[in-house]
Amino acid sequence: MNSLTIDSINKSVSVMSKKILLVEDDPSLAFVIADNLRIKGYDVTLCTDGEAGESSFLKNSFNLCIFDVMLPKMDGFTLARNVRSRDQKIPILFLTAKAMMEDKLEGFQTGADDYITKPFSLDELFCRIEVFLRRSHEQVKDDLTQLPLGNYIFDYTNLRLRQNATEKTLTQKEADVLKLLYDNRDRVLKREEILKSVWGDDDYFMGRSMDVFISKLRKYLRDDTSVQIVNYHGVGFRLECP
């Protein structure tokens, strides 16, 4: 058996282990998404309203959530908040027709990791899913994952920010942004660099969502004044820490 065949089998086994919770009330779209994800080898649980989605989440273990916003019984924002209150790590992707900036910002405020506006291509959806699943399961084995940040210890691998006896669990995207700032703390990191590295795009909407994540990180780090995320207006950000 050649290496290509072995790699293909390993990739298939890896994908088959990934469980996705899809909550979408449009029957046609739900069928298309779920069917194509299953063809790719993902284990998909489909729910058609927010309450059913929450119930399924509580009863099962998932690797990623995909939520519509305009759902019956419980809207997607509320569902995401409830999920995030129980699991800070699981990636949450919004799939919605809402394109207003206020809606996108509310989505990110709930703890969502990404936001795709309908209509969209299945290829784009699949690419984003693969990125989130890869990031959320990458394991770095050396001690460099325990990063000192003033009085904090930033555990990137396990998405934790610790200060003495207190601990904050980060979302994957919060951890990605903080790690990027940490790795480049000797210079001003340009806005477009952060956007392309973490979001894969540097458009206006993604820029606004990045600002939301920066604000959250500043809040998490506010108990140590020696750690600052400095804004260089119109240019980018720099992480300053001892």
PDB file of C-alpha atoms in Angstrom, residues 51-195:
ATOM      1  CA  GLU A  51     -34.590  24.320  21.461  1.00  0.00           C
ATOM      2  CA  ALA A  52     -33.928  21.027  19.696  1.00  0.00           C
ATOM      3  CA  GLY A  53     -30.397  22.220  18.952  1.00  0.00           C
ATOM      4  CA  GLU A  54     -29.716  23.008  22.606  1.00  0.00           C
ATOM      5  CA  SER A  55     -31.186  19.686  23.716  1.00  0.00           C
ATOM      6  CA  SER A  56     -28.990  17.796  21.272  1.00  0.00           C
ATOM      7  CA  PHE A  57     -25.912  19.731  22.385  1.00  0.00           C
ATOM      8  CA  LEU A  58     -26.551  18.840  26.028  1.00  0.00           C
ATOM      9  CA  LYS A  59     -26.968  15.148  25.248  1.00  0.00           C
ATOM     10  CA  ASN A  60     -24.066  14.674  22.836  1.00  0.00           C
ATOM     11  CA  SER A  61     -20.461  15.640  22.237  1.00  0.00           C
ATOM     12  CA  PHE A  62     -19.639  17.740  19.161  1.00  0.00           C
ATOM     13  CA  ASN A  63     -16.519  19.156  17.541  1.00  0.00           C
ATOM     14  CA  LEU A  64     -18.195  22.139  15.831  1.00  0.00           C
ATOM     15  CA  CYS A  65     -21.558  23.935  15.746  1.00  0.00           C
ATOM     16  CA  ILE A  66     -23.230  25.605  12.751  1.00  0.00           C
ATOM     17  CA  PHE A  67     -26.246  27.755  13.661  1.00  0.00           C
ATOM     18  CA  ASP A  68     -28.704  29.784  11.622  1.00  0.00           C
ATOM     19  CA  VAL A  69     -29.764  33.013  13.347  1.00  0.00           C
ATOM     20  CA  MET A  70     -33.493  33.161  12.528  1.00  0.00           C
ATOM     21  CA  LEU A  71     -34.584  29.919  14.197  1.00  0.00           C
ATOM     22  CA  PRO A  72     -38.002  29.002  15.636  1.00  0.00           C
ATOM     23  CA  LYS A  73     -38.441  28.492  19.412  1.00  0.00           C
ATOM     24  CA  MET A  74     -34.968  29.860  20.213  1.00  0.00           C
ATOM     25  CA  ASP A  75     -32.948  32.195  17.984  1.00  0.00           C
ATOM     26  CA  GLY A  76     -29.380  31.373  17.017  1.00  0.00           C
ATOM     27  CA  PHE A  77     -27.834  34.126  19.148  1.00  0.00           C
ATOM     28  CA  THR A  78     -29.499  32.785  22.300  1.00  0.00           C
ATOM     29  CA  LEU A  79     -28.549  29.250  21.353  1.00  0.00           C
ATOM     30  CA  ALA A  80     -24.911  30.277  20.865  1.00  0.00           C
ATOM     31  CA  ARG A  81     -24.832  32.031  24.248  1.00  0.00           C
ATOM     32  CA  ASN A  82     -26.221  28.945  25.951  1.00  0.00           C
ATOM     33  CA  VAL A  83     -23.708  26.692  24.211  1.00  0.00           C
ATOM     34  CA  ARG A  84     -20.827  29.041  24.971  1.00  0.00           C
ATOM     35  CA  SER A  85     -21.785  29.185  28.656  1.00  0.00           C
ATOM     36  CA  ARG A  86     -21.201  25.422  28.828  1.00  0.00           C
ATOM     37  CA  ASP A  87     -18.275  25.074  26.420  1.00  0.00           C
ATOM     38  CA  GLN A  88     -15.793  27.860  25.760  1.00  0.00           C
ATOM     39  CA  LYS A  89     -13.728  25.852  23.298  1.00  0.00           C
ATOM     40  CA  ILE A  90     -16.121  24.483  20.685  1.00  0.00           C
ATOM     41  CA  PRO A  91     -16.069  26.486  17.424  1.00  0.00           C
ATOM     42  CA  ILE A  92     -19.404  28.141  16.571  1.00  0.00           C
ATOM     43  CA  LEU A  93     -20.144  29.229  13.008  1.00  0.00           C
ATOM     44  CA  PHE A  94     -23.179  31.349  12.130  1.00  0.00           C
ATOM     45  CA  LEU A  95     -24.880  30.671   8.815  1.00  0.00           C
ATOM     46  CA  THR A  96     -27.453  33.342   8.112  1.00  0.00           C
ATOM     47  CA  ALA A  97     -29.128  35.710   5.689  1.00  0.00           C
ATOM     48  CA  LYS A  98     -28.559  38.609   8.082  1.00  0.00           C
ATOM     49  CA  ALA A  99     -25.920  40.924   6.641  1.00  0.00           C
ATOM     50  CA  MET A 100     -26.269  44.025   8.848  1.00  0.00           C
ATOM     51  CA  MET A 101     -23.114  45.019  10.726  1.00  0.00           C
ATOM     52  CA  GLU A 102     -25.070  45.108  14.014  1.00  0.00           C
ATOM     53  CA  ASP A 103     -26.130  41.504  13.508  1.00  0.00           C
ATOM     54  CA  LYS A 104     -22.586  40.376  12.758  1.00  0.00           C
ATOM     55  CA  LEU A 105     -21.211  42.146  15.822  1.00  0.00           C
ATOM     56  CA  GLU A 106     -23.927  40.625  18.007  1.00  0.00           C
ATOM     57  CA  GLY A 107     -22.973  37.240  16.636  1.00  0.00           C
ATOM     58  CA  PHE A 108     -19.346  37.692  17.633  1.00  0.00           C
ATOM     59  CA  GLN A 109     -20.385  39.072  21.031  1.00  0.00           C
ATOM     60  CA  THR A 110     -22.171  35.793  21.750  1.00  0.00           C
ATOM     61  CA  GLY A 111     -18.854  34.000  21.384  1.00  0.00           C
ATOM     62  CA  ALA A 112     -19.198  32.874  17.780  1.00  0.00           C
ATOM     63  CA  ASP A 113     -16.000  32.244  15.834  1.00  0.00           C
ATOM     64  CA  ASP A 114     -17.168  33.032  12.313  1.00  0.00           C
ATOM     65  CA  TYR A 115     -20.117  34.315  10.303  1.00  0.00           C
ATOM     66  CA  ILE A 116     -21.076  33.320   6.747  1.00  0.00           C
ATOM     67  CA  THR A 117     -23.793  35.274   4.976  1.00  0.00           C
ATOM     68  CA  LYS A 118     -26.246  33.517   2.655  1.00  0.00           C
ATOM     69  CA  PRO A 119     -25.971  32.855  -0.238  1.00  0.00           C
ATOM     70  CA  PHE A 120     -22.596  31.167   0.078  1.00  0.00           C
ATOM     71  CA  SER A 121     -20.648  28.445  -1.681  1.00  0.00           C
ATOM     72  CA  LEU A 122     -20.346  25.011  -0.135  1.00  0.00           C
ATOM     73  CA  ASP A 123     -16.615  25.085  -0.880  1.00  0.00           C
ATOM     74  CA  GLU A 124     -16.246  28.190   1.302  1.00  0.00           C
ATOM     75  CA  LEU A 125     -18.203  26.541   4.107  1.00  0.00           C
ATOM     76  CA  PHE A 126     -16.119  23.365   3.911  1.00  0.00           C
ATOM     77  CA  CYS A 127     -12.862  25.331   3.964  1.00  0.00           C
ATOM     78  CA  ARG A 128     -13.877  27.253   7.057  1.00  0.00           C
ATOM     79  CA  ILE A 129     -15.041  24.102   8.815  1.00  0.00           C
ATOM     80  CA  GLU A 130     -11.719  22.391   8.097  1.00  0.00           C
ATOM     81  CA  VAL A 131      -9.760  25.399   9.386  1.00  0.00           C
ATOM     82  CA  PHE A 132     -11.676  25.492  12.670  1.00  0.00           C
ATOM     83  CA  LEU A 133     -11.496  21.763  13.244  1.00  0.00           C
ATOM     84  CA  ARG A 134      -7.781  21.733  12.529  1.00  0.00           C
ATOM     85  CA  ARG A 135      -7.071  24.648  14.840  1.00  0.00           C
ATOM     86  CA  SER A 136      -9.209  23.340  17.683  1.00  0.00           C
ATOM     87  CA  HIS A 137      -7.446  19.970  17.671  1.00  0.00           C
ATOM     88  CA  GLU A 138      -3.852  20.923  16.990  1.00  0.00           C
ATOM     89  CA  GLN A 139      -1.734  19.866  19.951  1.00  0.00           C
ATOM     90  CA  VAL A 140       1.667  21.436  20.528  1.00  0.00           C
ATOM     91  CA  LYS A 141       3.713  19.131  22.760  1.00  0.00           C
ATOM     92  CA  ASP A 142       6.436  21.371  24.128  1.00  0.00           C
ATOM     93  CA  ASP A 143       6.483  23.713  27.121  1.00  0.00           C
ATOM     94  CA  LEU A 144       6.307  26.788  24.884  1.00  0.00           C
ATOM     95  CA  THR A 145       2.530  26.512  24.980  1.00  0.00           C
ATOM     96  CA  GLN A 146       2.725  27.875  28.553  1.00  0.00           C
ATOM     97  CA  LEU A 147       3.375  31.503  27.680  1.00  0.00           C
ATOM     98  CA  PRO A 148       4.121  34.139  30.365  1.00  0.00           C
ATOM     99  CA  LEU A 149       2.082  37.331  30.082  1.00  0.00           C
ATOM    100  CA  GLY A 150       2.924  39.524  33.057  1.00  0.00           C
ATOM    101  CA  ASN A 151       1.038  37.951  35.968  1.00  0.00           C
ATOM    102  CA  TYR A 152      -0.813  35.655  33.576  1.00  0.00           C
ATOM    103  CA  ILE A 153       0.046  32.306  32.045  1.00  0.00           C
ATOM    104  CA  PHE A 154      -1.390  31.856  28.560  1.00  0.00           C
ATOM    105  CA  ASP A 155      -1.938  28.181  27.707  1.00  0.00           C
ATOM    106  CA  TYR A 156      -2.601  28.331  23.989  1.00  0.00           C
ATOM    107  CA  THR A 157      -2.997  24.590  23.484  1.00  0.00           C
ATOM    108  CA  ASN A 158      -5.728  24.295  26.108  1.00  0.00           C
ATOM    109  CA  LEU A 159      -7.213  27.779  25.468  1.00  0.00           C
ATOM    110  CA  ARG A 160      -6.706  28.995  29.024  1.00  0.00           C
ATOM    111  CA  LEU A 161      -5.557  32.264  30.565  1.00  0.00           C
ATOM    112  CA  ARG A 162      -4.538  31.874  34.219  1.00  0.00           C
ATOM    113  CA  GLN A 163      -3.752  34.415  36.898  1.00  0.00           C
ATOM    114  CA  ASN A 164      -2.961  32.944  40.306  1.00  0.00           C
ATOM    115  CA  ALA A 165      -6.039  30.922  41.311  1.00  0.00           C
ATOM    116  CA  THR A 166      -8.320  32.333  38.617  1.00  0.00           C
ATOM    117  CA  GLU A 167      -8.658  30.910  35.128  1.00  0.00           C
ATOM    118  CA  LYS A 168     -10.422  32.083  31.992  1.00  0.00           C
ATOM    119  CA  THR A 169     -11.225  29.713  29.142  1.00  0.00           C
ATOM    120  CA  LEU A 170     -10.843  31.388  25.744  1.00  0.00           C
ATOM    121  CA  THR A 171     -12.591  30.640  22.497  1.00  0.00           C
ATOM    122  CA  GLN A 172     -10.366  29.313  19.719  1.00  0.00           C
ATOM    123  CA  LYS A 173     -10.419  32.619  17.872  1.00  0.00           C
ATOM    124  CA  GLU A 174      -9.631  34.633  21.025  1.00  0.00           C
ATOM    125  CA  ALA A 175      -6.661  32.344  21.607  1.00  0.00           C
ATOM    126  CA  ASP A 176      -5.547  32.645  17.980  1.00  0.00           C
ATOM    127  CA  VAL A 177      -5.579  36.453  18.138  1.00  0.00           C
ATOM    128  CA  LEU A 178      -3.717  36.549  21.459  1.00  0.00           C
ATOM    129  CA  LYS A 179      -1.121  34.023  20.253  1.00  0.00           C
ATOM    130  CA  LEU A 180      -0.504  36.046  17.094  1.00  0.00           C
ATOM    131  CA  LEU A 181      -0.028  39.215  19.139  1.00  0.00           C
ATOM    132  CA  TYR A 182       2.266  37.373  21.548  1.00  0.00           C
ATOM    133  CA  ASP A 183       4.433  35.948  18.769  1.00  0.00           C
ATOM    134  CA  ASN A 184       4.822  39.447  17.277  1.00  0.00           C
ATOM    135  CA  ARG A 185       5.062  41.472  20.497  1.00  0.00           C
ATOM    136  CA  ASP A 186       8.333  43.085  19.386  1.00  0.00           C
ATOM    137  CA  ARG A 187       6.531  45.053  16.671  1.00  0.00           C
ATOM    138  CA  VAL A 188       3.257  46.652  15.639  1.00  0.00           C
ATOM    139  CA  LEU A 189       1.141  43.967  13.998  1.00  0.00           C
ATOM    140  CA  LYS A 190      -0.818  45.487  11.124  1.00  0.00           C
ATOM    141  CA  ARG A 191      -4.569  45.092  11.052  1.00  0.00           C
ATOM    142  CA  GLU A 192      -4.526  43.349   7.686  1.00  0.00           C
ATOM    143  CA  GLU A 193      -1.930  40.866   8.966  1.00  0.00           C
ATOM    144  CA  ILE A 194      -4.178  39.843  11.863  1.00  0.00           C
ATOM    145  CA  LEU A 195      -7.245  39.622   9.661  1.00  0.00           C
TER     146      LEU A 195
END
